Coordinates of C-alpha atoms in Angstrom, one line a residue:
M1 CA 90.9 68.2 94.9
P2 CA 88.8 71.1 93.4
I3 CA 88.4 71.2 89.6
Y4 CA 88.9 74.1 87.2
T5 CA 87.8 74.3 83.6
P6 CA 88.8 77.4 81.6
P7 CA 85.6 79.1 80.3
T8 CA 87.0 79.8 76.9
E9 CA 83.8 79.3 75.0
D10 CA 82.1 82.0 77.1
M11 CA 85.0 84.3 76.7
Q12 CA 85.0 83.9 73.0
F13 CA 81.3 84.7 73.0
V14 CA 81.8 88.0 74.9
L15 CA 84.8 89.0 72.9
H16 CA 83.3 88.4 69.4
D17 CA 79.5 88.2 69.7
V18 CA 79.0 90.9 72.3
L19 CA 82.0 93.3 72.0
A20 CA 82.8 92.5 68.3
V21 CA 86.4 93.1 69.0
S22 CA 87.9 92.4 65.6
A23 CA 85.6 95.0 64.0
A24 CA 86.3 97.7 66.7
D25 CA 88.0 100.8 65.5
I26 CA 90.8 100.5 68.1
P27 CA 94.4 100.1 66.9
G28 CA 95.5 96.4 67.3
Y29 CA 92.0 95.0 67.5
D30 CA 91.9 94.1 63.9
E31 CA 94.3 91.3 64.8
L32 CA 91.9 89.8 67.3
E33 CA 90.2 87.4 65.0
R34 CA 88.4 84.4 66.5
D35 CA 91.2 81.9 65.6
F36 CA 93.8 84.2 67.1
T37 CA 92.0 84.8 70.4
A38 CA 91.1 81.1 70.6
A39 CA 94.7 80.1 70.4
V40 CA 95.8 82.6 73.1
L41 CA 92.9 81.6 75.4
D42 CA 93.4 77.9 74.9
E43 CA 97.1 78.1 75.7
A44 CA 96.5 80.2 78.8
G45 CA 93.7 77.9 79.8
K46 CA 96.0 74.9 79.5
I47 CA 98.6 76.4 81.8
S48 CA 95.9 77.5 84.2
A49 CA 94.2 74.1 84.5
E50 CA 97.3 71.9 84.2
V51 CA 100.0 73.9 86.0
L52 CA 98.5 76.5 88.3
A53 CA 95.3 74.9 89.6
P54 CA 97.0 71.8 91.0
L55 CA 99.3 74.1 93.1
N56 CA 96.4 76.1 94.6
A57 CA 95.4 73.8 97.5
T58 CA 99.0 72.8 98.2
G59 CA 100.2 76.4 98.2
D60 CA 97.4 77.3 100.6
A61 CA 98.3 74.5 102.9
E62 CA 102.1 75.1 102.9
G63 CA 102.2 78.9 102.7
C64 CA 105.4 80.9 102.6
S65 CA 108.2 80.8 105.1
L66 CA 110.7 83.4 106.3
E67 CA 114.2 82.5 107.4
N68 CA 117.1 84.9 107.9
G69 CA 115.4 87.5 105.7
V70 CA 114.7 85.0 102.9
V71 CA 111.1 84.1 101.9
R72 CA 110.5 80.7 100.4
T73 CA 107.4 80.2 98.3
P74 CA 105.4 77.0 98.3
K75 CA 106.7 73.9 96.6
G76 CA 106.2 74.0 92.9
F77 CA 105.8 77.7 92.6
R78 CA 109.3 78.4 91.2
E79 CA 108.9 75.8 88.4
A80 CA 105.4 77.1 87.6
Y81 CA 106.6 80.7 87.5
E82 CA 109.3 79.8 85.1
Q83 CA 106.7 78.3 82.7
V84 CA 104.6 81.5 83.0
R85 CA 107.7 83.7 82.5
T86 CA 109.2 81.8 79.5
G87 CA 105.7 81.7 77.9
G88 CA 105.7 85.5 77.7
W89 CA 102.5 85.9 79.7
I90 CA 103.9 88.6 82.0
G91 CA 104.5 91.0 79.1
L92 CA 101.4 90.0 77.1
D93 CA 100.2 93.6 76.7
A94 CA 103.4 95.4 77.5
D95 CA 105.2 97.8 75.2
P96 CA 107.1 96.0 72.4
D97 CA 109.9 98.6 72.7
Y98 CA 110.9 97.0 75.9
G99 CA 110.2 93.3 75.0
G100 CA 106.5 93.1 75.5
Q101 CA 104.0 91.5 73.0
G102 CA 101.9 94.6 72.7
M103 CA 98.5 92.9 72.8
P104 CA 95.5 94.9 74.0
Y105 CA 94.8 95.1 77.7
L106 CA 91.6 93.3 76.9
M107 CA 93.5 90.1 76.2
N108 CA 95.5 90.5 79.4
T109 CA 92.2 90.7 81.3
A110 CA 90.7 87.6 79.7
V111 CA 93.9 85.6 80.3
G112 CA 94.2 87.1 83.8
E113 CA 90.7 85.7 84.8
M114 CA 91.9 82.2 84.1
F115 CA 95.1 82.6 86.0
V116 CA 93.3 84.0 89.0
S117 CA 90.6 81.4 89.0
A118 CA 93.3 78.7 88.9
N119 CA 95.6 80.1 91.6
M120 CA 94.9 83.6 92.9
A121 CA 97.8 83.8 95.4
F122 CA 100.4 82.6 92.7
N123 CA 99.1 85.1 90.1
M124 CA 99.7 88.0 92.4
Y125 CA 103.5 87.6 92.1
W126 CA 103.4 88.9 88.5
G127 CA 100.1 90.8 88.8
L128 CA 101.8 93.4 91.0
T129 CA 104.7 93.5 88.5
H130 CA 102.3 94.5 85.8
G131 CA 101.1 97.5 87.8
A132 CA 104.6 98.6 88.6
M133 CA 105.6 98.3 84.9
S134 CA 102.7 100.5 84.0
A135 CA 103.7 103.2 86.5
I136 CA 107.3 103.2 85.4
H137 CA 106.2 103.3 81.8
A138 CA 103.9 106.2 82.3
H139 CA 106.0 108.3 84.7
G140 CA 109.6 107.1 84.7
S141 CA 112.5 108.7 82.9
D142 CA 113.8 107.2 79.7
E143 CA 116.8 105.8 81.7
Q144 CA 114.5 104.2 84.3
K145 CA 112.4 102.6 81.6
A146 CA 115.4 101.2 79.9
S147 CA 116.9 99.9 83.1
Y148 CA 113.8 98.3 84.6
L149 CA 111.1 97.5 82.1
P150 CA 112.9 94.9 80.0
K151 CA 113.8 92.8 83.0
M152 CA 110.3 93.2 84.5
I153 CA 108.6 92.4 81.3
E154 CA 110.6 89.2 80.8
G155 CA 109.8 88.3 84.4
T156 CA 113.4 88.0 85.7
W157 CA 112.6 91.0 87.9
S158 CA 109.3 91.5 89.7
G159 CA 107.6 94.6 91.2
T160 CA 105.6 95.7 94.2
M161 CA 103.6 98.7 95.5
N162 CA 104.6 100.1 99.0
L163 CA 101.9 102.4 100.4
T164 CA 100.6 101.4 103.8
E165 CA 102.4 102.0 107.1
P166 CA 101.7 100.6 110.6
H167 CA 99.9 103.8 111.7
C168 CA 98.0 104.6 108.5
G169 CA 96.2 102.9 105.6
T170 CA 93.8 104.9 103.4
D171 CA 95.0 108.3 104.7
L172 CA 98.3 108.3 102.9
G173 CA 98.9 111.9 103.9
L174 CA 100.0 110.5 107.3
I175 CA 102.9 108.4 106.1
R176 CA 106.2 108.9 107.9
T177 CA 108.7 107.1 105.5
K178 CA 111.2 109.7 104.6
A179 CA 113.4 110.2 101.6
D180 CA 116.6 112.3 102.3
P181 CA 118.3 113.7 99.2
Q182 CA 121.9 112.5 98.9
G183 CA 123.2 115.2 96.6
D184 CA 123.9 112.7 93.7
G185 CA 120.3 112.4 92.5
T186 CA 119.5 109.5 94.8
Y187 CA 117.5 109.5 98.1
A188 CA 118.0 107.6 101.3
I189 CA 114.7 105.9 102.1
T190 CA 113.9 105.1 105.8
G191 CA 110.7 103.7 107.2
T192 CA 108.5 100.7 107.5
K193 CA 105.8 99.5 105.1
I194 CA 103.2 96.8 105.8
W195 CA 101.0 94.5 103.8
I196 CA 103.3 94.4 100.9
S197 CA 102.2 91.7 98.5
A198 CA 105.2 89.7 97.1
G199 CA 107.5 92.0 99.0
E200 CA 110.1 89.3 99.3
H201 CA 110.3 85.9 97.5
D202 CA 112.5 83.4 95.7
L203 CA 110.9 83.6 92.2
T204 CA 112.9 86.4 90.6
E205 CA 116.5 87.6 90.8
N206 CA 115.5 91.1 91.8
I207 CA 112.4 92.9 93.2
V208 CA 111.6 96.5 92.2
H209 CA 109.7 98.3 95.0
L210 CA 107.7 101.3 94.1
L211 CA 107.4 103.3 97.3
L212 CA 105.7 106.4 98.6
A213 CA 107.8 108.6 100.9
K214 CA 108.1 112.2 101.9
I215 CA 111.1 114.5 101.2
P216 CA 111.9 116.7 104.2
G217 CA 110.6 120.2 103.8
G218 CA 107.9 119.3 101.4
P219 CA 104.2 120.2 101.8
D220 CA 102.0 118.5 104.4
G221 CA 99.6 115.7 103.6
T222 CA 99.4 114.0 100.3
K223 CA 100.8 117.0 98.5
G224 CA 104.2 116.2 100.0
I225 CA 104.3 112.6 98.8
S226 CA 106.9 111.5 96.2
L227 CA 107.3 108.1 94.4
F228 CA 110.6 106.2 94.4
I229 CA 112.0 103.1 92.8
V230 CA 113.8 101.1 95.5
P231 CA 115.3 97.9 94.1
K232 CA 116.2 95.0 96.3
F233 CA 119.6 94.8 94.4
L234 CA 120.9 98.0 92.9
P235 CA 121.6 97.5 89.1
D236 CA 125.3 97.5 88.3
A237 CA 126.9 99.1 85.2
D238 CA 125.7 96.3 83.0
G239 CA 122.1 96.5 84.3
N240 CA 122.4 93.3 86.3
P241 CA 121.6 92.9 90.1
G242 CA 124.5 94.4 92.0
R243 CA 124.9 95.5 95.6
R244 CA 122.2 94.5 98.1
N245 CA 120.1 97.6 99.1
A246 CA 119.4 98.5 102.7
L247 CA 116.0 96.9 102.9
Q248 CA 114.6 93.6 104.3
C249 CA 111.5 91.7 105.0
A250 CA 111.0 91.9 108.7
G251 CA 108.0 89.6 108.9
L252 CA 105.2 87.7 107.1
E253 CA 101.6 88.4 107.8
Q254 CA 99.5 85.5 109.1
K255 CA 96.4 85.8 106.9
M256 CA 92.9 84.4 106.5
G257 CA 93.7 83.5 102.9
I258 CA 96.1 83.8 99.9
H259 CA 98.6 81.9 101.9
G260 CA 100.7 81.2 98.9
N261 CA 101.5 84.8 98.4
A262 CA 104.1 86.5 100.7
T263 CA 102.5 89.5 102.4
C264 CA 105.5 91.3 104.0
V265 CA 106.5 93.9 106.5
M266 CA 109.3 95.8 104.7
D267 CA 111.9 97.8 106.6
Y268 CA 114.0 100.4 104.8
D269 CA 117.1 101.6 106.6
G270 CA 118.6 104.3 104.4
A271 CA 117.9 102.3 101.3
T272 CA 118.9 103.9 98.0
G273 CA 115.9 105.2 96.1
F274 CA 115.4 106.8 92.7
L275 CA 112.7 109.5 92.3
V276 CA 110.0 108.7 89.7
G277 CA 108.7 111.9 88.1
E278 CA 108.8 115.1 90.1
E279 CA 109.2 115.7 93.8
H280 CA 105.9 115.9 95.7
K281 CA 104.0 114.5 92.7
G282 CA 104.0 110.9 93.8
M283 CA 100.3 110.4 94.3
R284 CA 99.5 111.0 90.6
A285 CA 102.1 108.5 89.6
M286 CA 101.0 105.9 92.1
F287 CA 97.4 106.2 91.1
T288 CA 98.4 104.8 87.7
M289 CA 99.4 101.6 89.5
M290 CA 96.6 101.8 92.0
N291 CA 93.8 102.2 89.5
E292 CA 95.1 99.3 87.5
A293 CA 95.3 97.3 90.7
R294 CA 91.7 98.1 91.6
L295 CA 90.5 96.8 88.2
G296 CA 92.6 93.7 88.8
V297 CA 91.1 93.1 92.2
G298 CA 87.6 93.4 90.8
L299 CA 88.7 90.6 88.4
Q300 CA 90.0 88.6 91.3
G301 CA 86.6 88.9 93.1
Y302 CA 84.5 87.4 90.3
A303 CA 87.2 85.0 89.1
Q304 CA 87.1 83.3 92.5
G305 CA 83.3 83.1 92.1
V306 CA 83.9 81.4 88.7
V307 CA 85.9 78.5 90.1
A308 CA 83.7 78.2 93.1
Y309 CA 80.6 78.0 90.9
Q310 CA 82.2 75.3 88.8
N311 CA 82.8 73.1 91.8
A312 CA 79.4 73.7 93.2
L313 CA 77.8 72.7 89.9
A314 CA 79.9 69.5 89.7
W315 CA 78.8 68.6 93.2
A316 CA 75.1 69.3 92.6
Q317 CA 75.2 67.1 89.4
E318 CA 76.7 64.2 91.3
R319 CA 75.4 64.4 94.9
T320 CA 72.2 62.4 95.4
Q321 CA 69.8 63.3 98.1
G322 CA 66.0 63.2 98.3
R323 CA 63.5 63.1 95.4
G324 CA 62.5 66.0 93.2
L325 CA 59.0 66.9 92.2
G326 CA 57.4 64.6 89.7
A327 CA 59.1 61.6 88.1
P328 CA 62.4 60.5 89.6
A329 CA 65.5 61.9 87.8
N330 CA 67.4 58.9 88.9
P331 CA 64.9 56.0 88.9
D332 CA 67.5 53.3 89.3
G333 CA 68.9 54.8 92.5
P334 CA 67.6 55.6 96.0
A335 CA 67.7 59.4 95.5
D336 CA 68.0 62.1 92.8
P337 CA 70.9 64.5 92.2
I338 CA 70.3 67.6 94.3
M339 CA 70.2 69.6 91.0
V340 CA 66.5 68.7 90.9
H341 CA 65.6 70.8 93.9
P342 CA 64.4 74.3 93.2
D343 CA 66.4 75.9 96.0
V344 CA 69.6 74.4 94.7
R345 CA 68.8 75.6 91.2
R346 CA 68.2 79.1 92.6
N347 CA 71.5 79.0 94.3
L348 CA 73.3 77.9 91.2
M349 CA 71.5 80.3 88.9
H350 CA 72.4 83.1 91.2
Q351 CA 76.1 82.1 90.9
K352 CA 76.0 81.5 87.2
S353 CA 74.2 84.7 86.3
F354 CA 76.6 86.8 88.3
V355 CA 79.9 85.4 87.1
E356 CA 78.9 85.5 83.4
G357 CA 77.6 89.0 83.8
A358 CA 80.7 90.1 85.7
R359 CA 82.9 88.6 83.0
A360 CA 81.2 90.7 80.3
F361 CA 81.4 93.8 82.5
A362 CA 85.2 93.3 83.2
L363 CA 85.9 92.7 79.5
W364 CA 83.9 95.7 78.5
G365 CA 85.8 97.8 81.0
A366 CA 89.1 96.5 79.5
Q367 CA 87.9 97.5 76.0
L368 CA 87.2 101.0 77.3
I369 CA 90.8 101.2 78.7
D370 CA 92.1 100.1 75.3
R371 CA 90.0 102.7 73.5
A372 CA 91.2 105.5 75.8
A373 CA 94.9 104.4 75.7
R374 CA 95.1 103.6 72.0
T375 CA 92.9 106.3 70.5
G376 CA 93.0 109.0 73.1
D377 CA 89.2 108.9 73.4
A378 CA 88.4 111.2 76.3
E379 CA 84.9 109.9 76.8
S380 CA 86.2 106.3 77.3
E381 CA 88.8 107.6 79.8
T382 CA 86.1 109.4 81.7
L383 CA 83.7 106.5 81.7
I384 CA 86.2 103.9 82.9
S385 CA 87.3 106.3 85.6
L386 CA 83.7 106.4 86.8
L387 CA 83.3 102.6 86.5
T388 CA 86.5 101.6 88.3
P389 CA 85.2 101.8 91.9
V390 CA 82.1 99.9 90.7
I391 CA 84.2 97.2 89.1
K392 CA 86.3 96.9 92.2
G393 CA 83.6 97.2 94.9
F394 CA 80.6 95.5 93.4
L395 CA 82.4 92.6 91.7
T396 CA 84.4 91.8 94.9
D397 CA 81.4 92.0 97.2
K398 CA 79.3 89.8 94.9
G399 CA 82.3 87.6 94.0
F400 CA 82.7 86.8 97.7
E401 CA 79.0 86.2 98.1
T402 CA 79.2 83.8 95.1
T403 CA 81.9 81.7 96.8
V404 CA 79.8 81.5 99.9
L405 CA 76.8 80.4 97.9
A406 CA 79.0 77.8 96.2
Q407 CA 80.2 76.6 99.5
Q408 CA 76.5 76.4 100.7
T409 CA 75.7 74.2 97.7
L410 CA 78.0 71.5 99.2
G411 CA 76.3 71.6 102.6
G412 CA 78.5 70.3 105.4
T413 CA 81.1 69.1 102.9
G414 CA 81.7 72.7 101.8
F415 CA 82.8 73.5 105.3
T416 CA 85.7 70.9 105.1
R417 CA 89.1 71.7 103.7
A418 CA 89.1 68.6 101.4
A419 CA 86.4 70.0 99.2
G420 CA 88.3 73.2 98.6
L421 CA 85.4 75.6 98.6
E422 CA 86.4 77.1 101.9
Q423 CA 89.7 78.2 100.4
F424 CA 87.9 80.1 97.6
V425 CA 85.8 81.8 100.4
R426 CA 89.0 82.8 102.3
D427 CA 90.9 83.9 99.3
A428 CA 88.0 86.0 97.9
R429 CA 87.5 87.8 101.2
I430 CA 90.6 90.0 100.9
T431 CA 89.4 91.4 97.6
M432 CA 86.8 93.4 99.4
I433 CA 89.6 95.0 101.6
Y434 CA 92.8 95.7 99.8
E435 CA 93.5 98.4 97.2
G436 CA 91.0 100.5 99.1
T437 CA 88.2 98.9 101.0
N438 CA 84.9 98.8 99.3
G439 CA 83.6 101.5 101.6
I440 CA 86.3 103.7 100.3
Q441 CA 85.4 102.7 96.7
S442 CA 81.8 103.8 97.3
L443 CA 83.0 107.2 98.8
D444 CA 85.3 107.7 95.8
L445 CA 82.4 106.9 93.5
V446 CA 79.9 109.3 95.1
G447 CA 82.2 111.9 96.5
R448 CA 84.7 112.3 93.6
K449 CA 83.6 110.5 90.4
L450 CA 80.0 111.5 90.2
P451 CA 80.4 115.2 90.5
Q452 CA 83.4 115.5 88.2
D453 CA 82.8 117.7 85.1
G454 CA 79.2 118.2 86.2
G455 CA 78.3 114.6 86.1
K456 CA 79.5 114.2 82.5
A457 CA 80.6 110.6 82.9
L458 CA 77.3 109.4 84.4
M459 CA 75.4 111.1 81.6
A460 CA 77.6 109.2 79.1
F461 CA 76.7 106.0 80.9
F462 CA 73.0 106.7 80.7
D463 CA 73.4 107.6 77.0
T464 CA 75.0 104.2 76.5
V465 CA 72.0 102.4 78.2
K466 CA 69.4 104.5 76.3
G467 CA 71.2 104.0 73.0
F468 CA 71.2 100.2 73.4
I469 CA 67.5 100.2 74.4
K470 CA 66.5 102.3 71.5
D471 CA 68.5 100.2 69.0
N472 CA 66.7 97.0 70.2
E473 CA 63.2 98.1 71.1
G474 CA 61.7 96.6 68.0
D475 CA 62.2 93.1 69.4
E476 CA 59.1 92.5 71.6
T477 CA 60.6 89.5 73.4
L478 CA 63.8 91.3 74.2
K479 CA 61.9 94.4 75.1
A480 CA 59.7 92.6 77.7
E481 CA 62.3 90.3 79.3
F482 CA 65.5 92.5 79.1
L483 CA 64.9 96.1 78.0
E484 CA 62.0 97.0 80.3
P485 CA 63.8 95.7 83.4
L486 CA 67.0 97.5 82.3
K487 CA 65.0 100.7 81.8
A488 CA 63.5 100.5 85.3
A489 CA 66.8 99.8 86.9
S490 CA 68.4 102.7 85.1
K491 CA 65.6 104.9 86.3
D492 CA 66.4 103.9 89.8
L493 CA 70.0 104.9 89.3
Q494 CA 69.0 108.2 87.8
T495 CA 66.7 108.9 90.8
A496 CA 69.5 108.1 93.2
A497 CA 71.9 110.4 91.4
M498 CA 69.4 113.2 91.5
Y499 CA 68.9 112.6 95.2
F500 CA 72.6 113.0 95.7
M501 CA 72.7 116.2 93.6
E502 CA 69.9 117.7 95.7
Q503 CA 71.4 116.6 99.1
G504 CA 75.1 116.9 98.3
M505 CA 75.6 120.5 99.4
K506 CA 73.0 121.0 102.1
Q507 CA 73.0 117.5 103.7
P508 CA 76.3 115.8 102.6
A509 CA 75.8 113.0 105.1
N510 CA 72.7 111.9 103.2
A511 CA 74.8 111.3 100.2
L512 CA 77.7 109.6 102.0
A513 CA 75.3 107.3 104.0
G514 CA 73.9 106.1 100.7
S515 CA 77.2 105.7 98.9
Y516 CA 77.6 101.9 99.4
D517 CA 74.0 101.2 98.2
F518 CA 74.7 103.5 95.2
M519 CA 77.7 101.4 94.3
H520 CA 75.7 98.3 94.3
L521 CA 72.8 99.9 92.5
F522 CA 75.2 101.0 89.8
G523 CA 76.8 97.6 89.7
H524 CA 73.4 95.9 89.1
V525 CA 72.6 98.3 86.3
C526 CA 76.0 97.6 84.7
L527 CA 75.4 93.8 84.8
G528 CA 71.8 94.4 83.6
L529 CA 73.2 96.2 80.6
M530 CA 75.7 93.4 80.0
W531 CA 72.9 90.8 80.1
A532 CA 70.8 92.7 77.7
R533 CA 73.7 93.0 75.3
M534 CA 74.5 89.2 75.7
A535 CA 70.8 88.4 75.1
A536 CA 70.8 90.5 71.9
A537 CA 73.9 88.7 70.7
S538 CA 72.4 85.2 71.4
R539 CA 69.2 86.2 69.8
D540 CA 71.0 87.3 66.7
A541 CA 73.1 84.1 66.6
L542 CA 70.0 81.9 66.9
A543 CA 68.2 83.8 64.2
A544 CA 71.2 83.5 61.9
G545 CA 71.9 79.8 62.7
H546 CA 75.4 80.6 64.0
G547 CA 77.2 78.8 66.8
N548 CA 75.8 76.3 69.3
P549 CA 72.1 76.7 69.7
A550 CA 72.2 75.1 73.2
F551 CA 74.8 77.6 74.3
H552 CA 72.7 80.6 73.2
E553 CA 69.4 79.2 74.7
T554 CA 71.3 78.7 78.0
K555 CA 72.6 82.2 77.8
L556 CA 69.1 83.7 77.3
A557 CA 67.7 81.6 80.2
T558 CA 70.5 82.7 82.5
G559 CA 70.0 86.3 81.5
R560 CA 66.2 86.1 82.2
Y561 CA 67.1 84.9 85.7
Y562 CA 69.3 87.9 86.3
M563 CA 66.8 90.4 85.0
A564 CA 64.0 88.8 87.1
R565 CA 65.7 87.8 90.3
Q566 CA 68.8 90.0 90.7
L567 CA 68.3 93.3 88.9
P568 CA 65.2 94.2 91.0
A569 CA 67.6 94.8 93.9
T570 CA 68.0 98.3 92.5
G571 CA 64.7 99.2 94.1
L572 CA 65.9 98.1 97.5
H573 CA 69.1 100.1 97.2
L574 CA 67.2 103.2 96.1
A575 CA 64.9 102.9 99.1
R576 CA 67.9 102.8 101.4
I577 CA 69.6 105.7 99.7
T578 CA 66.5 108.0 99.9
S579 CA 66.0 107.2 103.6
G580 CA 68.9 109.5 104.2
A581 CA 71.4 109.5 107.0
D582 CA 69.2 110.1 110.1
T583 CA 68.9 106.4 111.0
V584 CA 72.5 105.8 110.2
M585 CA 73.8 108.6 112.4
A586 CA 71.1 108.4 115.1
L587 CA 73.2 106.9 117.9
P588 CA 75.9 108.9 119.6
A589 CA 79.3 107.2 119.6
E590 CA 79.1 106.2 123.2
A591 CA 75.8 104.5 122.7
F592 CA 77.4 101.7 120.6

């Protein structure tokens, strides 16, 4: 059975030593004192380790079942969901006016990492609800908010996102699901949606589907898309589940991973739907949910890397094979733990330096979201918009890579189901695909986000990097080991951006062919910045005699590894980018 240990000490370090949350000028952050965040994280960690993690392997093995239109979740899921629900975790950062606790999104992100590491498939049942709540809160009418949000926040109702159809995925302008006006303010929804996570299950008394459809006579393409609330049961006069709506789960997808989550084919046969916002303005409303989901998927990617790394480390500390260089590490036994071997250390350091850097990146992103939402700061809004495809694409690519490295640490045992590592690999793989494939993320980054407002967001990012370097350049050790590598990587990013600016109009294929490498180049610079910030925080703690010296020395050593062994990948990505599109597009289609 795989292990899971909540990384609360590292989370506290990022929150307080790196991000200095309780001193931040963001409304609500003054309440985030160390004792308070420790209490929240410890309780979430306890649920994660003791309730959710034990169900991960069994949920994967059992999966979900569909019988007569009813989906049954794996054994133990209903009882675990009730613990999560009654604990108030679903509405942790939700609006108190509708029953939420009103904590910052930052805390929901930290707690979410633990829930995902413990049991990703299970967490998805209320993870999608959170996104649906956000969309209704931002774009729904007062009546819709009052009808749906309290039930969803308390977890007795759940939510979904219905976009994809059998004939189209990314190109939503091709959807065929139609919404016929009924003359009473409602719409009859007819069509089929696929890959609907948590589309049908037995955990809640109602499921609120947020669905994209086209009203006849509207504009072509995405300009003609509207967003609708289509509940499984129509609320009665008292707001309770009433008449069953004309929708059903027509099938469950047989998937590579996340077996414990019901991924459904949903059929709508004249189902009653309620318009959210204005007609033909559905994409704007859905992007509220989709952007949040992309950030959540980025978290999923590295969170699977976290639990995979923990199990790889435990194996490397216990597994004995061969002798290391020098004196035996285990002189009383026939062999040493495989931790002594340099290549195993390289493997583990690669994993450790990624997951800790990714955690800091994700929490920094969450802080930017809070600053934008709670203060109206336009620069933070612009910056997190730019970083969203990087968080989703880079963290899921590297998160999957981390699970594979962890599996490799176990050798042949990692290939067996009993060890549990192969499940982390399978579960992590979907994060690179759903909520917009990572190729789409890179195109969004280069084609839409970079040129917006004349590159203002990217300039703000560069200013952040330059400001940090300037503030810390007096420390010679930090300068040599962290600031100079960060400066060089940032220069690679600037060179790549300039190349796109020069090529974008006259040779757009050159920019698009380099977009995926640019996303990874950008991701490495972001983690380089995070490691430099963490190094500065640990340096200050050691100088002041605060905290656990061993923790901070370990943090510095791990950061040095990232700066020396991972961050130089920016040079490779830059070389690929500036090679242009000629080699990529050289073969005619028929030559493949």
